[in-house]
Amino acid sequence: MAFTGFPDEALLFYEGLIADNSKTYWTANKPRYDSAVKAPMQELMAELADEFGDPHVFRPHRDVRFSKDKTPYKDHQGAYVAKLDGVGYYVQVDADGLYVAGGWWSPGEMTHRYREAVDHDDHGGELEKIVAGLPGRYAIEGDRVKTRPRGVSPDHPRIELMRHRTLYAGHRFEPDPWFHTAEVTQRVRAAWRELTPLVDWLRVRLS
């Protein structure tokens, strides 16, 4: 089916889940999740796949094995298009509306590759320009060290970028009337296009 927007029921479902994150609530409201959240998200991602690639819609269950927080369900529904392991485009619906992002979410060995690229005058300067050129509504986010990575001078010209262990840019949309219409597709598509230079830089330099 064609995507026609997220209904009010999607917001109400997550408001209820935040108040009662339990199997009892989930079981009683699963039909509402399926029709108001999961199905529209799948339809949205199907419409974006032609330009951005095959999507993955995340499961609603949390992995609580190594977490102190044992609440069983995520308080949002996310979906992702990978351009490289840990690098790609993201969209999320929750009680507050819509969140759209693009970048890199996977630390580890990629962090070393990322910092080598940022340290390089040409490659690092390229990223600096991409980040500075993003519209101001995007927040530059990600996991980062509090001061500076070991061995990096505090006077490094790109010290703020060097601090990152992951890097992504995101923007939150309030649930305005268009949230309930097919205009969501246009908004997400436009945002992902704006974020493509960042995603492409990360895809190339972290591969």
PDB file of C-alpha atoms in Angstrom:
ATOM      1  CA  MET A   1       0.000   0.000   0.000  1.00  0.00           C
ATOM      2  CA  ALA A   2       1.083   3.606  -0.595  1.00  0.00           C
ATOM      3  CA  PHE A   3       2.278   5.568   2.411  1.00  0.00           C
ATOM      4  CA  THR A   4      -0.269   8.174   3.553  1.00  0.00           C
ATOM      5  CA  GLY A   5       1.321   9.431   6.791  1.00  0.00           C
ATOM      6  CA  PHE A   6       1.435   8.406  10.440  1.00  0.00           C
ATOM      7  CA  PRO A   7      -1.928   8.533  12.238  1.00  0.00           C
ATOM      8  CA  ASP A   8      -2.520  10.083  15.655  1.00  0.00           C
ATOM      9  CA  GLU A   9      -2.664   6.541  16.979  1.00  0.00           C
ATOM     10  CA  ALA A  10       1.102   6.238  16.465  1.00  0.00           C
ATOM     11  CA  LEU A  11       1.754   9.104  18.871  1.00  0.00           C
ATOM     12  CA  LEU A  12      -0.843   7.848  21.339  1.00  0.00           C
ATOM     13  CA  PHE A  13       0.638   4.362  21.243  1.00  0.00           C
ATOM     14  CA  TYR A  14       4.074   5.639  22.280  1.00  0.00           C
ATOM     15  CA  GLU A  15       2.662   7.970  24.915  1.00  0.00           C
ATOM     16  CA  GLY A  16       0.996   4.937  26.456  1.00  0.00           C
ATOM     17  CA  LEU A  17       4.132   2.820  26.163  1.00  0.00           C
ATOM     18  CA  ILE A  18       6.214   5.459  27.937  1.00  0.00           C
ATOM     19  CA  ALA A  19       3.696   5.404  30.799  1.00  0.00           C
ATOM     20  CA  ASP A  20       3.519   1.601  30.926  1.00  0.00           C
ATOM     21  CA  ASN A  21       6.437  -0.185  29.255  1.00  0.00           C
ATOM     22  CA  SER A  22       5.209  -3.682  30.046  1.00  0.00           C
ATOM     23  CA  LYS A  23       4.265  -6.870  28.266  1.00  0.00           C
ATOM     24  CA  THR A  24       0.690  -6.336  29.423  1.00  0.00           C
ATOM     25  CA  TYR A  25       0.464  -2.969  27.640  1.00  0.00           C
ATOM     26  CA  TRP A  26       2.259  -4.306  24.573  1.00  0.00           C
ATOM     27  CA  THR A  27      -0.008  -7.338  24.205  1.00  0.00           C
ATOM     28  CA  ALA A  28      -3.152  -5.268  24.597  1.00  0.00           C
ATOM     29  CA  ASN A  29      -1.979  -2.649  22.100  1.00  0.00           C
ATOM     30  CA  LYS A  30      -0.068  -4.701  19.558  1.00  0.00           C
ATOM     31  CA  PRO A  31      -2.813  -4.368  16.894  1.00  0.00           C
ATOM     32  CA  ARG A  32      -2.488  -0.583  17.243  1.00  0.00           C
ATOM     33  CA  TYR A  33       1.309  -0.833  16.900  1.00  0.00           C
ATOM     34  CA  ASP A  34       0.983  -3.003  13.788  1.00  0.00           C
ATOM     35  CA  SER A  35      -1.491  -0.721  12.013  1.00  0.00           C
ATOM     36  CA  ALA A  36      -0.413   2.748  13.193  1.00  0.00           C
ATOM     37  CA  VAL A  37       3.366   2.357  13.524  1.00  0.00           C
ATOM     38  CA  LYS A  38       4.872  -0.704  11.852  1.00  0.00           C
ATOM     39  CA  ALA A  39       2.814  -0.741   8.640  1.00  0.00           C
ATOM     40  CA  PRO A  40       3.206   3.004   7.881  1.00  0.00           C
ATOM     41  CA  MET A  41       6.953   2.817   8.559  1.00  0.00           C
ATOM     42  CA  GLN A  42       7.312  -0.115   6.171  1.00  0.00           C
ATOM     43  CA  GLU A  43       5.319   1.774   3.533  1.00  0.00           C
ATOM     44  CA  LEU A  44       7.438   4.909   4.012  1.00  0.00           C
ATOM     45  CA  MET A  45      10.678   2.988   3.637  1.00  0.00           C
ATOM     46  CA  ALA A  46       9.405   1.186   0.548  1.00  0.00           C
ATOM     47  CA  GLU A  47       8.847   4.577  -1.114  1.00  0.00           C
ATOM     48  CA  LEU A  48      12.381   5.748  -0.244  1.00  0.00           C
ATOM     49  CA  ALA A  49      14.100   2.532  -1.340  1.00  0.00           C
ATOM     50  CA  ASP A  50      14.228   3.518  -5.021  1.00  0.00           C
ATOM     51  CA  GLU A  51      16.686   6.331  -4.267  1.00  0.00           C
ATOM     52  CA  PHE A  52      18.487   5.288  -1.097  1.00  0.00           C
ATOM     53  CA  GLY A  53      18.531   1.495  -1.068  1.00  0.00           C
ATOM     54  CA  ASP A  54      17.023  -1.452   0.747  1.00  0.00           C
ATOM     55  CA  PRO A  55      15.761  -0.517   4.213  1.00  0.00           C
ATOM     56  CA  HIS A  56      15.787  -2.298   7.526  1.00  0.00           C
ATOM     57  CA  VAL A  57      12.934  -1.661   9.969  1.00  0.00           C
ATOM     58  CA  PHE A  58      14.158  -2.317  13.499  1.00  0.00           C
ATOM     59  CA  ARG A  59      12.451  -4.688  15.895  1.00  0.00           C
ATOM     60  CA  PRO A  60      10.479  -3.043  18.714  1.00  0.00           C
ATOM     61  CA  HIS A  61      12.041  -5.204  21.439  1.00  0.00           C
ATOM     62  CA  ARG A  62      15.034  -3.925  23.383  1.00  0.00           C
ATOM     63  CA  ASP A  63      18.146  -6.036  23.937  1.00  0.00           C
ATOM     64  CA  VAL A  64      18.275  -5.968  27.744  1.00  0.00           C
ATOM     65  CA  ARG A  65      20.978  -8.612  28.260  1.00  0.00           C
ATOM     66  CA  PHE A  66      23.732  -6.124  29.111  1.00  0.00           C
ATOM     67  CA  SER A  67      21.633  -3.129  30.131  1.00  0.00           C
ATOM     68  CA  LYS A  68      20.643  -1.867  33.563  1.00  0.00           C
ATOM     69  CA  ASP A  69      17.404  -0.653  31.985  1.00  0.00           C
ATOM     70  CA  LYS A  70      15.229  -3.771  31.732  1.00  0.00           C
ATOM     71  CA  THR A  71      12.198  -2.165  30.081  1.00  0.00           C
ATOM     72  CA  PRO A  72      11.315  -4.605  27.294  1.00  0.00           C
ATOM     73  CA  TYR A  73      10.247  -2.312  24.446  1.00  0.00           C
ATOM     74  CA  LYS A  74      11.801   0.612  22.593  1.00  0.00           C
ATOM     75  CA  ASP A  75       9.983   3.924  22.995  1.00  0.00           C
ATOM     76  CA  HIS A  76      10.335   4.603  19.256  1.00  0.00           C
ATOM     77  CA  GLN A  77      10.234   2.853  15.888  1.00  0.00           C
ATOM     78  CA  GLY A  78      13.383   3.261  13.862  1.00  0.00           C
ATOM     79  CA  ALA A  79      14.334   2.322  10.312  1.00  0.00           C
ATOM     80  CA  TYR A  80      17.697   2.439   8.576  1.00  0.00           C
ATOM     81  CA  VAL A  81      19.332   2.282   5.155  1.00  0.00           C
ATOM     82  CA  ALA A  82      22.949   1.107   5.368  1.00  0.00           C
ATOM     83  CA  LYS A  83      25.533   2.380   2.885  1.00  0.00           C
ATOM     84  CA  LEU A  84      28.361   0.715   4.823  1.00  0.00           C
ATOM     85  CA  ASP A  85      28.320  -1.269   8.053  1.00  0.00           C
ATOM     86  CA  GLY A  86      27.401   1.380  10.639  1.00  0.00           C
ATOM     87  CA  VAL A  87      27.024   4.203   8.090  1.00  0.00           C
ATOM     88  CA  GLY A  88      23.772   5.274   6.478  1.00  0.00           C
ATOM     89  CA  TYR A  89      20.414   7.016   6.799  1.00  0.00           C
ATOM     90  CA  TYR A  90      17.997   6.800   9.731  1.00  0.00           C
ATOM     91  CA  VAL A  91      14.395   7.781  10.488  1.00  0.00           C
ATOM     92  CA  GLN A  92      12.402   7.365  13.689  1.00  0.00           C
ATOM     93  CA  VAL A  93       8.836   7.928  14.852  1.00  0.00           C
ATOM     94  CA  ASP A  94       7.999   8.334  18.545  1.00  0.00           C
ATOM     95  CA  ALA A  95       5.705  10.211  20.898  1.00  0.00           C
ATOM     96  CA  ASP A  96       7.349  13.536  19.972  1.00  0.00           C
ATOM     97  CA  GLY A  97       7.042  13.193  16.201  1.00  0.00           C
ATOM     98  CA  LEU A  98       9.704  12.368  13.625  1.00  0.00           C
ATOM     99  CA  TYR A  99      13.500  12.273  13.815  1.00  0.00           C
ATOM    100  CA  VAL A 100      15.656  12.072  10.667  1.00  0.00           C
ATOM    101  CA  ALA A 101      19.430  11.570  10.603  1.00  0.00           C
ATOM    102  CA  GLY A 102      22.392  10.450   8.558  1.00  0.00           C
ATOM    103  CA  GLY A 103      25.932   9.472   9.493  1.00  0.00           C
ATOM    104  CA  TRP A 104      27.940   6.876  11.358  1.00  0.00           C
ATOM    105  CA  TRP A 105      26.864   4.967  14.471  1.00  0.00           C
ATOM    106  CA  SER A 106      29.448   2.184  14.814  1.00  0.00           C
ATOM    107  CA  PRO A 107      32.614   2.826  16.899  1.00  0.00           C
ATOM    108  CA  GLY A 108      35.557   0.458  17.294  1.00  0.00           C
ATOM    109  CA  GLU A 109      37.986   0.036  14.391  1.00  0.00           C
ATOM    110  CA  MET A 110      36.071   2.617  12.388  1.00  0.00           C
ATOM    111  CA  THR A 111      36.989   5.273  14.958  1.00  0.00           C
ATOM    112  CA  HIS A 112      40.664   4.817  14.137  1.00  0.00           C
ATOM    113  CA  ARG A 113      39.971   5.121  10.404  1.00  0.00           C
ATOM    114  CA  TYR A 114      37.777   8.155  11.009  1.00  0.00           C
ATOM    115  CA  ARG A 115      40.443  10.008  13.006  1.00  0.00           C
ATOM    116  CA  GLU A 116      43.127   9.223  10.450  1.00  0.00           C
ATOM    117  CA  ALA A 117      40.899  10.773   7.777  1.00  0.00           C
ATOM    118  CA  VAL A 118      40.075  13.831   9.902  1.00  0.00           C
ATOM    119  CA  ASP A 119      43.776  14.310  10.640  1.00  0.00           C
ATOM    120  CA  HIS A 120      44.533  14.407   6.902  1.00  0.00           C
ATOM    121  CA  ASP A 121      44.469  18.033   5.734  1.00  0.00           C
ATOM    122  CA  ASP A 122      42.538  17.374   2.519  1.00  0.00           C
ATOM    123  CA  HIS A 123      40.113  14.726   3.792  1.00  0.00           C
ATOM    124  CA  GLY A 124      39.618  16.385   7.168  1.00  0.00           C
ATOM    125  CA  GLY A 125      39.150  19.780   5.567  1.00  0.00           C
ATOM    126  CA  GLU A 126      36.554  18.239   3.277  1.00  0.00           C
ATOM    127  CA  LEU A 127      34.554  16.928   6.249  1.00  0.00           C
ATOM    128  CA  GLU A 128      34.868  20.267   8.023  1.00  0.00           C
ATOM    129  CA  LYS A 129      33.282  22.005   5.019  1.00  0.00           C
ATOM    130  CA  ILE A 130      30.499  19.403   4.765  1.00  0.00           C
ATOM    131  CA  VAL A 131      29.565  19.782   8.426  1.00  0.00           C
ATOM    132  CA  ALA A 132      29.756  23.580   8.300  1.00  0.00           C
ATOM    133  CA  GLY A 133      27.604  23.578   5.154  1.00  0.00           C
ATOM    134  CA  LEU A 134      24.685  21.659   6.666  1.00  0.00           C
ATOM    135  CA  PRO A 135      21.571  23.740   7.343  1.00  0.00           C
ATOM    136  CA  GLY A 136      21.491  25.048  10.897  1.00  0.00           C
ATOM    137  CA  ARG A 137      18.512  22.912  11.891  1.00  0.00           C
ATOM    138  CA  TYR A 138      20.735  19.822  11.977  1.00  0.00           C
ATOM    139  CA  ALA A 139      22.374  18.961  15.287  1.00  0.00           C
ATOM    140  CA  ILE A 140      25.848  17.414  14.989  1.00  0.00           C
ATOM    141  CA  GLU A 141      25.752  14.465  17.342  1.00  0.00           C
ATOM    142  CA  GLY A 142      27.513  11.237  18.239  1.00  0.00           C
ATOM    143  CA  ASP A 143      29.633   9.649  20.934  1.00  0.00           C
ATOM    144  CA  ARG A 144      32.766  11.677  21.698  1.00  0.00           C
ATOM    145  CA  VAL A 145      35.545  11.929  24.247  1.00  0.00           C
ATOM    146  CA  LYS A 146      35.266  14.735  26.796  1.00  0.00           C
ATOM    147  CA  THR A 147      38.623  16.373  26.096  1.00  0.00           C
ATOM    148  CA  ARG A 148      40.721  14.966  23.231  1.00  0.00           C
ATOM    149  CA  PRO A 149      41.873  11.571  21.959  1.00  0.00           C
ATOM    150  CA  ARG A 150      45.169  10.273  23.289  1.00  0.00           C
ATOM    151  CA  GLY A 151      48.092  11.626  21.262  1.00  0.00           C
ATOM    152  CA  VAL A 152      46.089  14.410  19.621  1.00  0.00           C
ATOM    153  CA  SER A 153      47.269  17.966  20.224  1.00  0.00           C
ATOM    154  CA  PRO A 154      44.760  20.273  21.929  1.00  0.00           C
ATOM    155  CA  ASP A 155      45.659  22.759  19.190  1.00  0.00           C
ATOM    156  CA  HIS A 156      44.630  20.422  16.362  1.00  0.00           C
ATOM    157  CA  PRO A 157      42.748  22.543  13.781  1.00  0.00           C
ATOM    158  CA  ARG A 158      39.870  20.048  13.767  1.00  0.00           C
ATOM    159  CA  ILE A 159      39.914  19.073  17.434  1.00  0.00           C
ATOM    160  CA  GLU A 160      36.112  19.069  17.746  1.00  0.00           C
ATOM    161  CA  LEU A 161      35.774  16.569  14.900  1.00  0.00           C
ATOM    162  CA  MET A 162      38.679  14.522  16.266  1.00  0.00           C
ATOM    163  CA  ARG A 163      36.819  14.060  19.558  1.00  0.00           C
ATOM    164  CA  HIS A 164      34.103  12.012  17.864  1.00  0.00           C
ATOM    165  CA  ARG A 165      33.912   8.226  18.201  1.00  0.00           C
ATOM    166  CA  THR A 166      30.766   8.291  16.061  1.00  0.00           C
ATOM    167  CA  LEU A 167      29.324  11.153  14.041  1.00  0.00           C
ATOM    168  CA  TYR A 168      25.886  11.867  12.668  1.00  0.00           C
ATOM    169  CA  ALA A 169      23.626  14.828  11.970  1.00  0.00           C
ATOM    170  CA  GLY A 170      19.951  14.809  12.838  1.00  0.00           C
ATOM    171  CA  HIS A 171      16.842  16.949  12.909  1.00  0.00           C
ATOM    172  CA  ARG A 172      13.601  16.499  14.842  1.00  0.00           C
ATOM    173  CA  PHE A 173      10.278  17.396  13.258  1.00  0.00           C
ATOM    174  CA  GLU A 174       7.336  18.230  15.501  1.00  0.00           C
ATOM    175  CA  PRO A 175       4.086  16.351  14.751  1.00  0.00           C
ATOM    176  CA  ASP A 176       2.567  19.139  12.659  1.00  0.00           C
ATOM    177  CA  PRO A 177      -0.421  18.385  10.397  1.00  0.00           C
ATOM    178  CA  TRP A 178       1.820  17.174   7.533  1.00  0.00           C
ATOM    179  CA  PHE A 179       2.989  14.333   9.827  1.00  0.00           C
ATOM    180  CA  HIS A 180      -0.361  12.682   9.098  1.00  0.00           C
ATOM    181  CA  THR A 181       0.014  12.941   5.315  1.00  0.00           C
ATOM    182  CA  ALA A 182       2.149  11.613   2.480  1.00  0.00           C
ATOM    183  CA  GLU A 183       4.271  14.777   2.807  1.00  0.00           C
ATOM    184  CA  VAL A 184       6.376  12.851   5.318  1.00  0.00           C
ATOM    185  CA  THR A 185       8.005  11.064   2.379  1.00  0.00           C
ATOM    186  CA  GLN A 186       9.032  14.360   0.798  1.00  0.00           C
ATOM    187  CA  ARG A 187      10.410  15.670   4.093  1.00  0.00           C
ATOM    188  CA  VAL A 188      12.489  12.571   4.803  1.00  0.00           C
ATOM    189  CA  ARG A 189      13.715  12.355   1.207  1.00  0.00           C
ATOM    190  CA  ALA A 190      14.774  16.018   1.225  1.00  0.00           C
ATOM    191  CA  ALA A 191      16.569  15.623   4.565  1.00  0.00           C
ATOM    192  CA  TRP A 192      18.428  12.513   3.447  1.00  0.00           C
ATOM    193  CA  ARG A 193      19.518  14.298   0.273  1.00  0.00           C
ATOM    194  CA  GLU A 194      20.913  17.147   2.387  1.00  0.00           C
ATOM    195  CA  LEU A 195      22.765  14.591   4.500  1.00  0.00           C
ATOM    196  CA  THR A 196      24.151  12.633   1.536  1.00  0.00           C
ATOM    197  CA  PRO A 197      27.516  14.510   1.377  1.00  0.00           C
ATOM    198  CA  LEU A 198      28.152  13.560   5.019  1.00  0.00           C
ATOM    199  CA  VAL A 199      27.074   9.953   4.498  1.00  0.00           C
ATOM    200  CA  ASP A 200      29.180   9.670   1.336  1.00  0.00           C
ATOM    201  CA  TRP A 201      32.292  11.075   3.039  1.00  0.00           C
ATOM    202  CA  LEU A 202      31.920   8.569   5.881  1.00  0.00           C
ATOM    203  CA  ARG A 203      31.176   5.690   3.501  1.00  0.00           C
ATOM    204  CA  VAL A 204      34.369   6.343   1.526  1.00  0.00           C
ATOM    205  CA  ARG A 205      36.745   7.208   4.382  1.00  0.00           C
ATOM    206  CA  LEU A 206      35.613   4.490   6.793  1.00  0.00           C
ATOM    207  CA  SER A 207      35.511   1.637   4.276  1.00  0.00           C
TER     208      SER A 207
END
